[in-house]
Every structure is written in structure tokens, then in C-alpha cells.
Amino acid sequence: MHVRQLLGAYVLGALAPGDDRAVAAHLRRCAPCRGAYAEVAEAFSLLALLTEADLECDGESPSGPDAQ
């Protein structure tokens, strides 16, 4: 398994200690994976800003790439 597949769990602190250390070591030596980590961490930080009210349906039509 490549480190990129573990980044979400790494950001959440959900990896086993050995996997956590392996990901941290890889990120120290791999610039592309550090960039991917930064993106995942930023997304997690933005999601943490949402409130329950932000997630409630307001009855309007959905928007986005899957909207019709």
C-alpha cells in the first residue's frame, strides 16, 4: 500500500503506531507526498469548520457536478 492511501487516516490520527511512524518517515523524505498530505490536512481542517446547520437540507435543488 502506498503512503498516499494512508494520508486520510494519518491526518485523523487513526493509524496504528507503526504505520503512523512509517508515514511520518516517508513524508520527511518525499516532497510529492508532503504536498498530498498538505491537501488532505487542509480539507480536514475545512470540514471541521462545518456545523450541523451547514449540513441540513434547505429544500433547494442540489448543485454541483452531479446536479441535473
N, CA, C and O atoms as CSV, one atom per row, in Angstrom:
chain,resi,resn,atom,element,x,y,z
A,1,MET,N,N,0.855,-1.176,0.000
A,1,MET,CA,C,0.000,0.000,0.000
A,1,MET,C,C,0.901,1.239,0.000
A,1,MET,O,O,1.862,1.322,0.764
A,2,HIS,N,N,0.581,2.173,-0.849
A,2,HIS,CA,C,1.360,3.412,-0.912
A,2,HIS,C,C,0.906,4.366,0.194
A,2,HIS,O,O,-0.251,4.350,0.615
A,3,VAL,N,N,1.828,5.179,0.643
A,3,VAL,CA,C,1.568,6.121,1.733
A,3,VAL,C,C,0.374,7.013,1.441
A,3,VAL,O,O,-0.381,7.340,2.356
A,4,ARG,N,N,0.185,7.409,0.207
A,4,ARG,CA,C,-0.942,8.312,-0.128
A,4,ARG,C,C,-2.280,7.712,0.278
A,4,ARG,O,O,-3.214,8.439,0.615
A,5,GLN,N,N,-2.373,6.408,0.247
A,5,GLN,CA,C,-3.625,5.749,0.627
A,5,GLN,C,C,-3.869,5.809,2.137
A,5,GLN,O,O,-4.981,5.563,2.603
A,6,LEU,N,N,-2.844,6.131,2.877
A,6,LEU,CA,C,-2.960,6.197,4.341
A,6,LEU,C,C,-3.091,7.620,4.869
A,6,LEU,O,O,-3.277,7.819,6.070
A,7,LEU,N,N,-2.997,8.615,3.984
A,7,LEU,CA,C,-2.939,10.002,4.451
A,7,LEU,C,C,-4.188,10.440,5.210
A,7,LEU,O,O,-4.081,11.164,6.200
A,8,GLY,N,N,-5.361,10.017,4.768
A,8,GLY,CA,C,-6.585,10.397,5.474
A,8,GLY,C,C,-6.570,9.905,6.910
A,8,GLY,O,O,-6.858,10.657,7.841
A,9,ALA,N,N,-6.231,8.632,7.079
A,9,ALA,CA,C,-6.154,8.067,8.427
A,9,ALA,C,C,-5.029,8.712,9.223
A,9,ALA,O,O,-5.152,8.897,10.434
A,10,TYR,N,N,-3.934,9.055,8.552
A,10,TYR,CA,C,-2.811,9.714,9.230
A,10,TYR,C,C,-3.236,11.075,9.767
A,10,TYR,O,O,-2.935,11.414,10.912
A,11,VAL,N,N,-3.931,11.853,8.949
A,11,VAL,CA,C,-4.407,13.180,9.371
A,11,VAL,C,C,-5.360,13.057,10.553
A,11,VAL,O,O,-5.349,13.896,11.454
A,12,LEU,N,N,-6.174,12.025,10.551
A,12,LEU,CA,C,-7.142,11.824,11.636
A,12,LEU,C,C,-6.521,11.185,12.876
A,12,LEU,O,O,-7.185,11.070,13.907
A,13,GLY,N,N,-5.264,10.771,12.790
A,13,GLY,CA,C,-4.620,10.107,13.913
A,13,GLY,C,C,-5.157,8.708,14.140
A,13,GLY,O,O,-5.165,8.217,15.269
A,14,ALA,N,N,-5.608,8.061,13.066
A,14,ALA,CA,C,-6.275,6.772,13.190
A,14,ALA,C,C,-5.395,5.579,12.798
A,14,ALA,O,O,-5.888,4.453,12.721
A,15,LEU,N,N,-4.120,5.807,12.552
A,15,LEU,CA,C,-3.235,4.706,12.174
A,15,LEU,C,C,-2.656,4.024,13.415
A,15,LEU,O,O,-2.535,4.627,14.481
A,16,ALA,N,N,-2.311,2.778,13.247
A,16,ALA,CA,C,-1.572,2.068,14.292
A,16,ALA,C,C,-0.217,2.762,14.456
A,16,ALA,O,O,0.292,3.355,13.504
A,17,PRO,N,N,0.361,2.696,15.633
A,17,PRO,CA,C,1.625,3.410,15.875
A,17,PRO,C,C,2.729,3.117,14.849
A,17,PRO,O,O,3.437,4.033,14.431
A,18,GLY,N,N,2.880,1.873,14.449
A,18,GLY,CA,C,3.906,1.530,13.469
A,18,GLY,C,C,3.644,2.163,12.114
A,18,GLY,O,O,4.563,2.669,11.470
A,19,ASP,N,N,2.378,2.133,11.679
A,19,ASP,CA,C,2.011,2.757,10.407
A,19,ASP,C,C,2.181,4.272,10.484
A,19,ASP,O,O,2.620,4.905,9.524
A,20,ASP,N,N,1.832,4.841,11.624
A,20,ASP,CA,C,1.982,6.286,11.816
A,20,ASP,C,C,3.450,6.690,11.665
A,20,ASP,O,O,3.765,7.666,10.984
A,21,ARG,N,N,4.334,5.940,12.298
A,21,ARG,CA,C,5.773,6.241,12.191
A,21,ARG,C,C,6.271,6.067,10.769
A,21,ARG,O,O,7.092,6.856,10.302
A,22,ALA,N,N,5.786,5.044,10.070
A,22,ALA,CA,C,6.209,4.802,8.688
A,22,ALA,C,C,5.764,5.938,7.774
A,22,ALA,O,O,6.534,6.384,6.923
A,23,VAL,N,N,4.534,6.409,7.940
A,23,VAL,CA,C,4.040,7.526,7.125
A,23,VAL,C,C,4.847,8.784,7.433
A,23,VAL,O,O,5.258,9.490,6.511
A,24,ALA,N,N,5.080,9.073,8.700
A,24,ALA,CA,C,5.856,10.259,9.081
A,24,ALA,C,C,7.256,10.209,8.471
A,24,ALA,O,O,7.746,11.216,7.960
A,25,ALA,N,N,7.894,9.051,8.520
A,25,ALA,CA,C,9.237,8.908,7.949
A,25,ALA,C,C,9.207,9.128,6.442
A,25,ALA,O,O,10.086,9.789,5.889
A,26,HIS,N,N,8.197,8.574,5.778
A,26,HIS,CA,C,8.081,8.747,4.326
A,26,HIS,C,C,7.864,10.216,3.972
A,26,HIS,O,O,8.464,10.726,3.025
A,27,LEU,N,N,7.014,10.888,4.726
A,27,LEU,CA,C,6.741,12.299,4.432
A,27,LEU,C,C,7.984,13.168,4.595
A,27,LEU,O,O,8.124,14.177,3.904
A,28,ARG,N,N,8.877,12.796,5.489
A,28,ARG,CA,C,10.110,13.565,5.670
A,28,ARG,C,C,10.993,13.516,4.432
A,28,ARG,O,O,11.756,14.451,4.188
A,29,ARG,N,N,10.908,12.447,3.646
A,29,ARG,CA,C,11.812,12.303,2.503
A,29,ARG,C,C,11.130,12.406,1.136
A,29,ARG,O,O,11.805,12.321,0.110
A,30,CYS,N,N,9.822,12.583,1.102
A,30,CYS,CA,C,9.103,12.580,-0.184
A,30,CYS,C,C,8.275,13.860,-0.347
A,30,CYS,O,O,7.201,13.997,0.240
A,31,ALA,N,N,8.786,14.783,-1.145
A,31,ALA,CA,C,8.099,16.066,-1.347
A,31,ALA,C,C,6.707,15.908,-1.977
A,31,ALA,O,O,5.775,16.571,-1.521
A,32,PRO,N,N,6.520,15.064,-3.000
A,32,PRO,CA,C,5.170,14.930,-3.571
A,32,PRO,C,C,4.138,14.440,-2.538
A,32,PRO,O,O,2.998,14.903,-2.531
A,33,CYS,N,N,4.541,13.513,-1.679
A,33,CYS,CA,C,3.608,13.031,-0.664
A,33,CYS,C,C,3.362,14.079,0.418
A,33,CYS,O,O,2.274,14.140,0.990
A,34,ARG,N,N,4.369,14.902,0.697
A,34,ARG,CA,C,4.141,16.008,1.640
A,34,ARG,C,C,3.100,16.967,1.078
A,34,ARG,O,O,2.262,17.480,1.818
A,35,GLY,N,N,3.152,17.210,-0.231
A,35,GLY,CA,C,2.146,18.064,-0.859
A,35,GLY,C,C,0.751,17.455,-0.765
A,35,GLY,O,O,-0.223,18.151,-0.476
A,36,ALA,N,N,0.664,16.148,-1.010
A,36,ALA,CA,C,-0.627,15.461,-0.903
A,36,ALA,C,C,-1.129,15.498,0.535
A,36,ALA,O,O,-2.322,15.680,0.779
A,37,TYR,N,N,-0.212,15.323,1.488
A,37,TYR,CA,C,-0.586,15.414,2.904
A,37,TYR,C,C,-1.154,16.791,3.222
A,37,TYR,O,O,-2.168,16.899,3.911
A,38,ALA,N,N,-0.508,17.842,2.727
A,38,ALA,CA,C,-0.978,19.205,2.989
A,38,ALA,C,C,-2.401,19.392,2.460
A,38,ALA,O,O,-3.225,20.034,3.113
A,39,GLU,N,N,-2.691,18.839,1.288
A,39,GLU,CA,C,-4.040,18.949,0.719
A,39,GLU,C,C,-5.069,18.215,1.581
A,39,GLU,O,O,-6.154,18.735,1.841
A,40,VAL,N,N,-4.724,17.011,2.018
A,40,VAL,CA,C,-5.650,16.233,2.850
A,40,VAL,C,C,-5.872,16.937,4.187
A,40,VAL,O,O,-7.000,17.022,4.672
A,41,ALA,N,N,-4.795,17.436,4.772
A,41,ALA,CA,C,-4.907,18.122,6.063
A,41,ALA,C,C,-5.746,19.387,5.932
A,41,ALA,O,O,-6.528,19.711,6.827
A,42,GLU,N,N,-5.587,20.104,4.820
A,42,GLU,CA,C,-6.377,21.322,4.612
A,42,GLU,C,C,-7.859,20.983,4.465
A,42,GLU,O,O,-8.716,21.662,5.029
A,43,ALA,N,N,-8.153,19.937,3.710
A,43,ALA,CA,C,-9.556,19.527,3.542
A,43,ALA,C,C,-10.162,19.144,4.888
A,43,ALA,O,O,-11.297,19.517,5.185
A,44,PHE,N,N,-9.419,18.408,5.699
A,44,PHE,CA,C,-9.899,18.025,7.020
A,44,PHE,C,C,-10.165,19.265,7.870
A,44,PHE,O,O,-11.176,19.339,8.568
A,45,SER,N,N,-9.261,20.232,7.808
A,45,SER,CA,C,-9.437,21.468,8.586
A,45,SER,C,C,-10.684,22.223,8.141
A,45,SER,O,O,-11.417,22.760,8.971
A,46,LEU,N,N,-10.924,22.262,6.834
A,46,LEU,CA,C,-12.110,22.951,6.331
A,46,LEU,C,C,-13.390,22.227,6.736
A,46,LEU,O,O,-14.378,22.868,7.095
A,47,LEU,N,N,-13.379,20.913,6.680
A,47,LEU,CA,C,-14.554,20.144,7.100
A,47,LEU,C,C,-14.861,20.349,8.576
A,47,LEU,O,O,-16.024,20.351,8.982
A,48,ALA,N,N,-13.825,20.521,9.371
A,48,ALA,CA,C,-14.016,20.726,10.805
A,48,ALA,C,C,-14.735,22.039,11.102
A,48,ALA,O,O,-15.294,22.205,12.186
A,49,LEU,N,N,-14.726,22.968,10.153
A,49,LEU,CA,C,-15.395,24.251,10.347
A,49,LEU,C,C,-16.903,24.174,10.139
A,49,LEU,O,O,-17.631,25.074,10.555
A,50,LEU,N,N,-17.381,23.103,9.495
A,50,LEU,CA,C,-18.811,22.964,9.237
A,50,LEU,C,C,-19.574,22.702,10.527
A,50,LEU,O,O,-19.092,22.033,11.441
A,51,THR,N,N,-20.762,23.242,10.565
A,51,THR,CA,C,-21.648,22.972,11.688
A,51,THR,C,C,-22.768,22.045,11.222
A,51,THR,O,O,-22.908,21.785,10.027
A,52,GLU,N,N,-23.542,21.561,12.145
A,52,GLU,CA,C,-24.671,20.708,11.782
A,52,GLU,C,C,-25.643,21.470,10.882
A,52,GLU,O,O,-26.220,20.892,9.961
A,53,ALA,N,N,-25.824,22.751,11.143
A,53,ALA,CA,C,-26.725,23.574,10.334
A,53,ALA,C,C,-26.239,23.668,8.889
A,53,ALA,O,O,-27.048,23.728,7.963
A,54,ASP,N,N,-24.928,23.681,8.697
A,54,ASP,CA,C,-24.379,23.732,7.342
A,54,ASP,C,C,-24.739,22.491,6.540
A,54,ASP,O,O,-24.778,22.538,5.310
A,55,LEU,N,N,-24.999,21.404,7.209
A,55,LEU,CA,C,-25.254,20.134,6.539
A,55,LEU,C,C,-26.735,19.844,6.346
A,55,LEU,O,O,-27.090,18.853,5.709
A,56,GLU,N,N,-27.602,20.689,6.885
A,56,GLU,CA,C,-29.037,20.479,6.753
A,56,GLU,C,C,-29.503,20.853,5.354
A,56,GLU,O,O,-29.010,21.803,4.746
A,57,CYS,N,N,-30.458,20.088,4.864
A,57,CYS,CA,C,-31.049,20.357,3.559
A,57,CYS,C,C,-32.024,21.508,3.687
A,57,CYS,O,O,-32.867,21.521,4.585
A,58,ASP,N,N,-31.911,22.477,2.788
A,58,ASP,CA,C,-32.797,23.641,2.857
A,58,ASP,C,C,-33.949,23.554,1.850
A,58,ASP,O,O,-34.702,24.513,1.675
A,59,GLY,N,N,-34.080,22.404,1.195
A,59,GLY,CA,C,-35.176,22.221,0.267
A,59,GLY,C,C,-34.869,22.695,-1.150
A,59,GLY,O,O,-35.660,22.448,-2.060
A,60,GLU,N,N,-33.759,23.360,-1.354
A,60,GLU,CA,C,-33.393,23.815,-2.693
A,60,GLU,C,C,-32.816,22.656,-3.486
A,60,GLU,O,O,-32.414,21.632,-2.933
A,61,SER,N,N,-32.788,22.847,-4.790
A,61,SER,CA,C,-32.212,21.840,-5.667
A,61,SER,C,C,-30.722,21.700,-5.369
A,61,SER,O,O,-30.056,22.677,-5.025
A,62,PRO,N,N,-30.208,20.490,-5.503
A,62,PRO,CA,C,-28.774,20.305,-5.296
A,62,PRO,C,C,-27.973,21.005,-6.375
A,62,PRO,O,O,-28.442,21.191,-7.498
A,63,SER,N,N,-26.778,21.383,-6.024
A,63,SER,CA,C,-25.883,21.988,-7.005
A,63,SER,C,C,-24.614,21.171,-7.032
A,63,SER,O,O,-24.372,20.342,-6.154
A,64,GLY,N,N,-23.822,21.405,-8.027
A,64,GLY,CA,C,-22.564,20.693,-8.126
A,64,GLY,C,C,-22.514,19.863,-9.383
A,64,GLY,O,O,-23.421,19.935,-10.213
A,65,PRO,N,N,-21.462,19.070,-9.538
A,65,PRO,CA,C,-21.251,18.344,-10.790
A,65,PRO,C,C,-22.309,17.285,-11.069
A,65,PRO,O,O,-22.519,16.934,-12.230
A,66,ASP,N,N,-22.987,16.760,-10.040
A,66,ASP,CA,C,-23.983,15.711,-10.258
A,66,ASP,C,C,-25.409,16.241,-10.362
A,66,ASP,O,O,-26.338,15.464,-10.580
A,67,ALA,N,N,-25.596,17.542,-10.210
A,67,ALA,CA,C,-26.935,18.128,-10.262
A,67,ALA,C,C,-27.469,18.077,-11.689
A,67,ALA,O,O,-26.723,18.152,-12.665
A,68,GLN,N,N,-28.775,17.948,-11.767
A,68,GLN,CA,C,-29.383,17.892,-13.102
A,68,GLN,C,C,-30.222,19.102,-13.360
A,68,GLN,O,O,-30.812,19.228,-14.433
